[in-house]
Structure formats: structure tokens, C-alpha cells
Amino acid sequence: MKIGIIGAGAVGSILARELNKLPENEFQLTVMARTARNGFTVLEDGIKIFHDIPVHDILSVKDTFDVLFIATKTPALLTLKETIKNMTHGNSEIIYALNGVGYDDMFVQGIPSVVYVSGQQHDEYIEHFVNQKIILPDQSFTYLDRLIQIIENDESIHFDLVKDKHFEQVRYEKLLINVGINSVTALSKNTAKIFEDDSMVRLTRTLLKESIDIVNKNSQTVYISPDFIDYAMEMYMSYPREMGTSMYYDVMANRTTEYQYIQGFVYNLKTDDHPPTPVLDTVVTLLSGYEKL
Amino acid sequence: MKIGIIGAGAVGSILARELNKLPENEFQLTVMARTARNGFTVLEDGIKIFHDIPVHDILSVKDTFDVLFIATKTPALLTLKETIKNMTHGNSEIIYALNGVGYDDMFVQGIPSVVYVSGQQHDEYIEHFVNQKIILPDQSFTYLDRLIQIIENDESIHFDLVKDKHFEQVRYEKLLINVGINSVTALSKNTAKIFEDDSMVRLTRTLLKESIDIVNKNSQTVYISPDFIDYAMEMYMSYPREMGTSMYYDVMANRTTEYQYIQGFVYNLKTDDHPPTPVLDTVVTLLSGYEKL
């Protein structure tokens, strides 16, 4: 089975580190990114380890993959469309290991996933905070089922690749978690410490409430309980005060963000007759202004 | 007459450059800042000129001034309180050449002003875009009246130091101009180009409307017409697309902002029974989050 991973940021590196332990006779792993290198360094629990897993320049790879994880920033999907088409076949399983929602139709072989890997990309290494988990929809797969089986039974591989019966629910919950904390950290250019202030907690709760109402009114498959707001806020307040979010790190580095697939996706679910959502509108407009060239 | 200027940023430098032309027999000018230097460079109309007007370390100055312009960032007022007390006498005229509102009571000799000087402080020079004007309340002054007279009659001095009968009106209008454009440029980390997008125009109009309603409900002396929104938006849209604002430059340089004296001042005017102002609330909360240490 030929497995490809596109992207050697936090998600791609952690996934590569674990899948590299698969038996070589059955699995061939290729890690790809914009620039080739001999491997990558992961900082975890205070220890930096270099993993000599080669990262290939994606444009130099001529292979065809049975399983392909796309672990890039979401906006890169569009740029990579042709490249990915050329490295897959009709039965390939292309896993979107991406933030946000709204790109499922990019490839007919595309499979959505919910990724839980908290990390930060530094210049010289990847810092891994918590979680190494990818959740998939509960369906049969040609290749992934075998991969899931092996990972489950190989105690040396520390990665949860699992199916979830309530996949859509899990997906929207992750999306809403991101809408809340990514918005306020990116726009205030500050870390989880901002939740120490009541006004920020109130603002984030309002943003979550507006977003949940949109999801509940417009999704056929998902219902988010109002209690989810408490759950999300407790999660945010449990984070280390200096911990940022992917969108915070993007803004601090003056990089493009994934807002179109996170806040923008929820915003675009709205129907014309939806009640006012002034906080979400403000957030989306400011994040859109940030991108303007 | 002993004149002091505290601050050698855009406002202080432009003011110093012009007041340095006053007749030396009558006026003694001292420019002060955090660090001493031999002079400063101003870039204007594409030409850089070095002005050999000494800037003194403020802590080394033992003089007492009749007229003192405070042309620092607004948050510096608190830090400088004792220093300024020690360099003034009971009849000194202390002009707040500062952004925002809400600090008038800092000194009994304090005089509010509305400053129109658009510039940007670079590492090695001051870039001066447009305007060199300070508006004062229409009242009698012991020293300033003489200074105004001289400046008016000396054709070599290009600075408008003028009184305005409608001072409070002018002051609130300037405040509202700042509330609008400073908020959206600082939070989107982008320049006046953002007004090319309809959604940003709508957001800014809503922010102005909420702010004007607060001012009109809570100020005894000022009434801002709803037409002011069109006036402000036209002004914003006339700016060069790459022009930032003071708060934008602060955020880009990770410096503290003056939001407490601009958006925060309007926000704090609100009474408990005021109708909801979701955009202003969001702006103030995000800018407050930005400051959090």
C-alpha cells in the first residue's frame, strides 16, 4: 500500500513520525512538502528529536498513492489540485487532514476528517503540544480499513486513526471550537490568556451562540446543544495561558489564514432571513480585511 | 516665554520644526523625549531634511515652562505625570496634543486640543503626510494668546495654532473619525485599502452609527448629525490605499495602543440602559485583549 502525506507541519510531521513505523513490506510511506529536506525535528515534552524521514519536494514526486493525507493549510488545496490529481488513481483514498469545512467536493475520492493535533511550526522544528488523532466517517474503505487495523494492533504506533458514527456532529463541534478561539486570538493578536477577562468570555460566548444558531437552522444532520457553549469555554479556559491557535500563529507571522473555511463557512450557511449575527459578521469582515492585498 | 514640547514623534517634530523659527529673544524652545539626540529628520514631499533642533532626555531637563505641549502617545501621560508637574508652574499652559479624550483632569493647567498632523514614525526619520494644525478651545490664555498672534503674523512659520468656537464639536468629530478608521485598520492589520470592500464599509458605518448614538445620548454639548457617517466614509475612502493609522502602526509594531482614550472613551459614555452596540463592544473587547499581558 502506497501512503503519501502532503505537508510537513505539525499534523503532517506527527502523522509521518508514526506511520513511518508501519511494516515496510506492506506499506511504503512518502512525505511531501514545498521544499525537500532530510527529515524534521519534533519538540515534545521538552525533548527535541530529529526524525530522519525524508521530506520530498512535492513537485518531484511521480508516484501514485493508494492513501493520501493532505495535511497542508486549507488554502493550499486549490493550488495543489492538479498535482494531487496526478498522484492518485480512481480508487485512491484522499483524506482531507485540514482545518475547517467547505472543500469536500474538491476530489471525488476525497474523505473528510477531523484532526486533533495541537502544535506549532517554528523555523527549525515542530512543537507538539497535545493530541494525535484523526477521526473519519463511519464507512467502509478499500485501503484505510487495513491501515486502521494495523495501527490499532501495532503498539509502537501512537496515533488514533478512528471512525466515528457521529462524524458530522464531531466535525461541526470541532469547527465551532475553532470559530470561537481562533477568531478572538487572531483578532486580538493574543493567546489563551485573553479568556481571563470577563468581557472576552462574553464576546466569545456570543460568537459561539450566533454560530450554533446558524448551524442548527441550516444543517439537516447536526444539532448542537446550547450546553456546547459551556463545554467550549471550559476547554478554552483550560489551555495554557501562552498557547495560541493556528489562526493566531498565522496572523503573528503575517501569513494568510484559513478563515474562509472556518468562520466564513459558518457565515455562508446563513440564509437571508436569518436573525442578525453582528459578532460573527464583524469577525468575518475583519478577517477578510486582513487578507486583502 | 519658555516653550516645551514633550515627544519627538510626528506631532512633536513637526511642531518643533515650526516653533524653532520663533524669535529667540522672546521665545526659548526645548524639545524633550525619552532619549536625547542632536536633531531629527523629516521626510516630506519626497525630501528628507535633517533639523538640528536638539532633543533632550526629558529626565535631564530642570527647566520650568510657561507653555508645554504634550505630544506623546496618550498612555504615556500617566507615566509622565510627576515629571510634568515638576516642569510647570501654577500659570503654565499645558496643551494635551494627544489622541483621544478622557484625560483632561490630569493637570489643573491642562488645555485640551485637537491635533491634525498625519505622519508615521520610522526608525530613522519622521514621515509627514498631511496637516499641521492644533485647534484649541475658544478662551483667553495668558501665554498661548501671544504665541497664536506671533505664529499668525510670521509667514515663515507654517503651523495653524487656532481657536475654534465649536471646539467640543470639533473634538468629538475627530474622536469619531478615529473610532471608525483606527478600529478596522488595527484589527484587520491592514491599511485604508480595506474600504474598497462593501462589507468593511458596512461594518465601519455600523460602528460609527453606534458610536454617534452614544455621543448624542450622553453629551450635553455636542450633537453629531447622521450625515457625519457619509462625511467620515468619504474621508476614509479618499486616503491613499497604503496609508495606515496610528493604531494600525501601533499594532503592526506590537506596541500598546491608545484604544482606552478613543474607542474605550466612547464605550464608557454608555449608560446601562443604552441600546445594544455589538460592533463597538466587539471592537473594544478585542483591542482590550490585544493589550493583555
mmCIF file of N, CA, C and O in Angstrom, chain A residues 135-169:
data_model
loop_
_atom_site.group_PDB
_atom_site.id
_atom_site.type_symbol
_atom_site.label_atom_id
_atom_site.label_comp_id
_atom_site.label_asym_id
_atom_site.label_seq_id
_atom_site.Cartn_x
_atom_site.Cartn_y
_atom_site.Cartn_z
ATOM 1 N N ILE A 135 -10.116 11.587 12.990
ATOM 2 C CA ILE A 135 -11.410 10.910 13.019
ATOM 3 C C ILE A 135 -11.987 10.880 11.595
ATOM 4 O O ILE A 135 -11.968 11.897 10.893
ATOM 5 N N LEU A 136 -12.473 9.703 11.193
ATOM 6 C CA LEU A 136 -13.014 9.518 9.844
ATOM 7 C C LEU A 136 -14.501 9.184 9.914
ATOM 8 O O LEU A 136 -14.985 8.731 10.956
ATOM 9 N N PRO A 137 -15.207 9.359 8.806
ATOM 10 C CA PRO A 137 -16.621 8.958 8.781
ATOM 11 C C PRO A 137 -16.739 7.434 8.932
ATOM 12 O O PRO A 137 -15.821 6.703 8.566
ATOM 13 N N ASP A 138 -17.870 6.971 9.434
ATOM 14 C CA ASP A 138 -18.084 5.544 9.689
ATOM 15 C C ASP A 138 -18.569 4.859 8.423
ATOM 16 O O ASP A 138 -19.768 4.621 8.252
ATOM 17 N N GLN A 139 -17.637 4.521 7.535
ATOM 18 C CA GLN A 139 -17.984 3.840 6.280
ATOM 19 C C GLN A 139 -16.873 2.854 5.931
ATOM 20 O O GLN A 139 -15.823 2.854 6.585
ATOM 21 N N SER A 140 -17.106 2.033 4.913
ATOM 22 C CA SER A 140 -16.075 1.066 4.508
ATOM 23 C C SER A 140 -15.073 1.731 3.572
ATOM 24 O O SER A 140 -15.457 2.522 2.709
ATOM 25 N N PHE A 141 -13.807 1.364 3.746
ATOM 26 C CA PHE A 141 -12.763 1.909 2.880
ATOM 27 C C PHE A 141 -11.950 0.764 2.277
ATOM 28 O O PHE A 141 -11.739 -0.278 2.921
ATOM 29 N N THR A 142 -11.490 0.952 1.064
ATOM 30 C CA THR A 142 -10.684 -0.075 0.389
ATOM 31 C C THR A 142 -9.325 -0.239 1.068
ATOM 32 O O THR A 142 -8.902 -1.341 1.384
ATOM 33 N N TYR A 143 -8.636 0.866 1.300
ATOM 34 C CA TYR A 143 -7.285 0.812 1.853
ATOM 35 C C TYR A 143 -7.251 1.211 3.331
ATOM 36 O O TYR A 143 -6.544 0.619 4.132
ATOM 37 N N LEU A 144 -8.000 2.237 3.667
ATOM 38 C CA LEU A 144 -7.925 2.777 5.026
ATOM 39 C C LEU A 144 -8.318 1.753 6.090
ATOM 40 O O LEU A 144 -7.760 1.744 7.188
ATOM 41 N N ASP A 145 -9.257 0.866 5.749
ATOM 42 C CA ASP A 145 -9.676 -0.132 6.749
ATOM 43 C C ASP A 145 -8.499 -0.994 7.186
ATOM 44 O O ASP A 145 -8.338 -1.287 8.370
ATOM 45 N N ARG A 146 -7.668 -1.366 6.223
ATOM 46 C CA ARG A 146 -6.481 -2.165 6.554
ATOM 47 C C ARG A 146 -5.500 -1.327 7.389
ATOM 48 O O ARG A 146 -4.938 -1.810 8.369
ATOM 49 N N LEU A 147 -5.330 -0.073 6.996
ATOM 50 C CA LEU A 147 -4.412 0.798 7.723
ATOM 51 C C LEU A 147 -4.883 0.995 9.171
ATOM 52 O O LEU A 147 -4.090 0.906 10.123
ATOM 53 N N ILE A 148 -6.172 1.209 9.331
ATOM 54 C CA ILE A 148 -6.746 1.387 10.679
ATOM 55 C C ILE A 148 -6.478 0.144 11.522
ATOM 56 O O ILE A 148 -6.058 0.228 12.684
ATOM 57 N N GLN A 149 -6.673 -1.010 10.913
ATOM 58 C CA GLN A 149 -6.493 -2.290 11.615
ATOM 59 C C GLN A 149 -5.049 -2.438 12.112
ATOM 60 O O GLN A 149 -4.808 -2.790 13.267
ATOM 61 N N ILE A 150 -4.103 -2.178 11.218
ATOM 62 C CA ILE A 150 -2.679 -2.326 11.566
ATOM 63 C C ILE A 150 -2.298 -1.354 12.678
ATOM 64 O O ILE A 150 -1.644 -1.717 13.657
ATOM 65 N N ILE A 151 -2.725 -0.088 12.519
ATOM 66 C CA ILE A 151 -2.369 0.933 13.518
ATOM 67 C C ILE A 151 -2.930 0.548 14.883
ATOM 68 O O ILE A 151 -2.261 0.677 15.910
ATOM 69 N N GLU A 152 -4.139 0.024 14.880
ATOM 70 C CA GLU A 152 -4.803 -0.354 16.122
ATOM 71 C C GLU A 152 -4.046 -1.469 16.833
ATOM 72 O O GLU A 152 -3.955 -1.505 18.058
ATOM 73 N N ASN A 153 -3.475 -2.379 16.031
ATOM 74 C CA ASN A 153 -2.850 -3.563 16.619
ATOM 75 C C ASN A 153 -1.349 -3.420 16.845
ATOM 76 O O ASN A 153 -0.738 -4.281 17.476
ATOM 77 N N ASP A 154 -0.752 -2.375 16.317
ATOM 78 C CA ASP A 154 0.689 -2.187 16.479
ATOM 79 C C ASP A 154 0.926 -1.220 17.638
ATOM 80 O O ASP A 154 0.659 -0.020 17.536
ATOM 81 N N GLU A 155 1.426 -1.766 18.727
ATOM 82 C CA GLU A 155 1.562 -0.943 19.926
ATOM 83 C C GLU A 155 2.639 0.131 19.806
ATOM 84 O O GLU A 155 2.691 1.047 20.619
ATOM 85 N N SER A 156 3.495 -0.001 18.820
ATOM 86 C CA SER A 156 4.559 1.006 18.654
ATOM 87 C C SER A 156 4.039 2.272 17.977
ATOM 88 O O SER A 156 4.680 3.315 18.020
ATOM 89 N N ILE A 157 2.875 2.188 17.348
ATOM 90 C CA ILE A 157 2.333 3.344 16.619
ATOM 91 C C ILE A 157 1.351 4.109 17.516
ATOM 92 O O ILE A 157 0.303 3.586 17.897
ATOM 93 N N HIS A 158 1.738 5.325 17.848
ATOM 94 C CA HIS A 158 0.909 6.123 18.754
ATOM 95 C C HIS A 158 0.109 7.150 17.963
ATOM 96 O O HIS A 158 0.463 8.327 17.915
ATOM 97 N N PHE A 159 -0.881 6.712 17.283
ATOM 98 C CA PHE A 159 -1.743 7.621 16.536
ATOM 99 C C PHE A 159 -3.129 6.993 16.489
ATOM 100 O O PHE A 159 -3.269 5.805 16.168
ATOM 101 N N ASP A 160 -4.145 7.791 16.807
ATOM 102 C CA ASP A 160 -5.514 7.288 16.714
ATOM 103 C C ASP A 160 -6.080 7.626 15.344
ATOM 104 O O ASP A 160 -6.304 8.797 15.039
ATOM 105 N N LEU A 161 -6.275 6.605 14.541
ATOM 106 C CA LEU A 161 -6.982 6.778 13.268
ATOM 107 C C LEU A 161 -8.264 5.976 13.425
ATOM 108 O O LEU A 161 -8.243 4.747 13.406
ATOM 109 N N VAL A 162 -9.364 6.689 13.656
ATOM 110 C CA VAL A 162 -10.596 6.002 14.062
ATOM 111 C C VAL A 162 -11.804 6.508 13.280
ATOM 112 O O VAL A 162 -11.807 7.621 12.764
ATOM 113 N N LYS A 163 -12.829 5.682 13.214
ATOM 114 C CA LYS A 163 -14.107 6.090 12.612
ATOM 115 C C LYS A 163 -15.052 6.518 13.731
ATOM 116 O O LYS A 163 -14.948 6.032 14.851
ATOM 117 N N ASP A 164 -15.967 7.387 13.385
ATOM 118 C CA ASP A 164 -16.945 7.808 14.397
ATOM 119 C C ASP A 164 -18.336 7.816 13.764
ATOM 120 O O ASP A 164 -18.544 8.432 12.710
ATOM 121 N N LYS A 165 -19.272 7.125 14.407
ATOM 122 C CA LYS A 165 -20.660 7.052 13.913
ATOM 123 C C LYS A 165 -21.286 8.439 13.806
ATOM 124 O O LYS A 165 -22.135 8.701 12.980
ATOM 125 N N HIS A 166 -20.858 9.327 14.740
ATOM 126 C CA HIS A 166 -21.426 10.677 14.750
ATOM 127 C C HIS A 166 -20.461 11.661 14.120
ATOM 128 O O HIS A 166 -20.203 12.731 14.647
ATOM 129 N N PHE A 167 -19.905 11.245 12.971
ATOM 130 C CA PHE A 167 -18.844 12.042 12.353
ATOM 131 C C PHE A 167 -19.243 13.488 12.091
ATOM 132 O O PHE A 167 -18.502 14.420 12.405
ATOM 133 N N GLU A 168 -20.426 13.691 11.528
ATOM 134 C CA GLU A 168 -20.845 15.066 11.189
ATOM 135 C C GLU A 168 -20.943 15.933 12.443
ATOM 136 O O GLU A 168 -20.545 17.098 12.447
ATOM 137 N N GLN A 169 -21.469 15.334 13.486
ATOM 138 C CA GLN A 169 -21.579 16.040 14.764
ATOM 139 C C GLN A 169 -20.180 16.431 15.278
ATOM 140 O O GLN A 169 -19.940 17.591 15.641
#
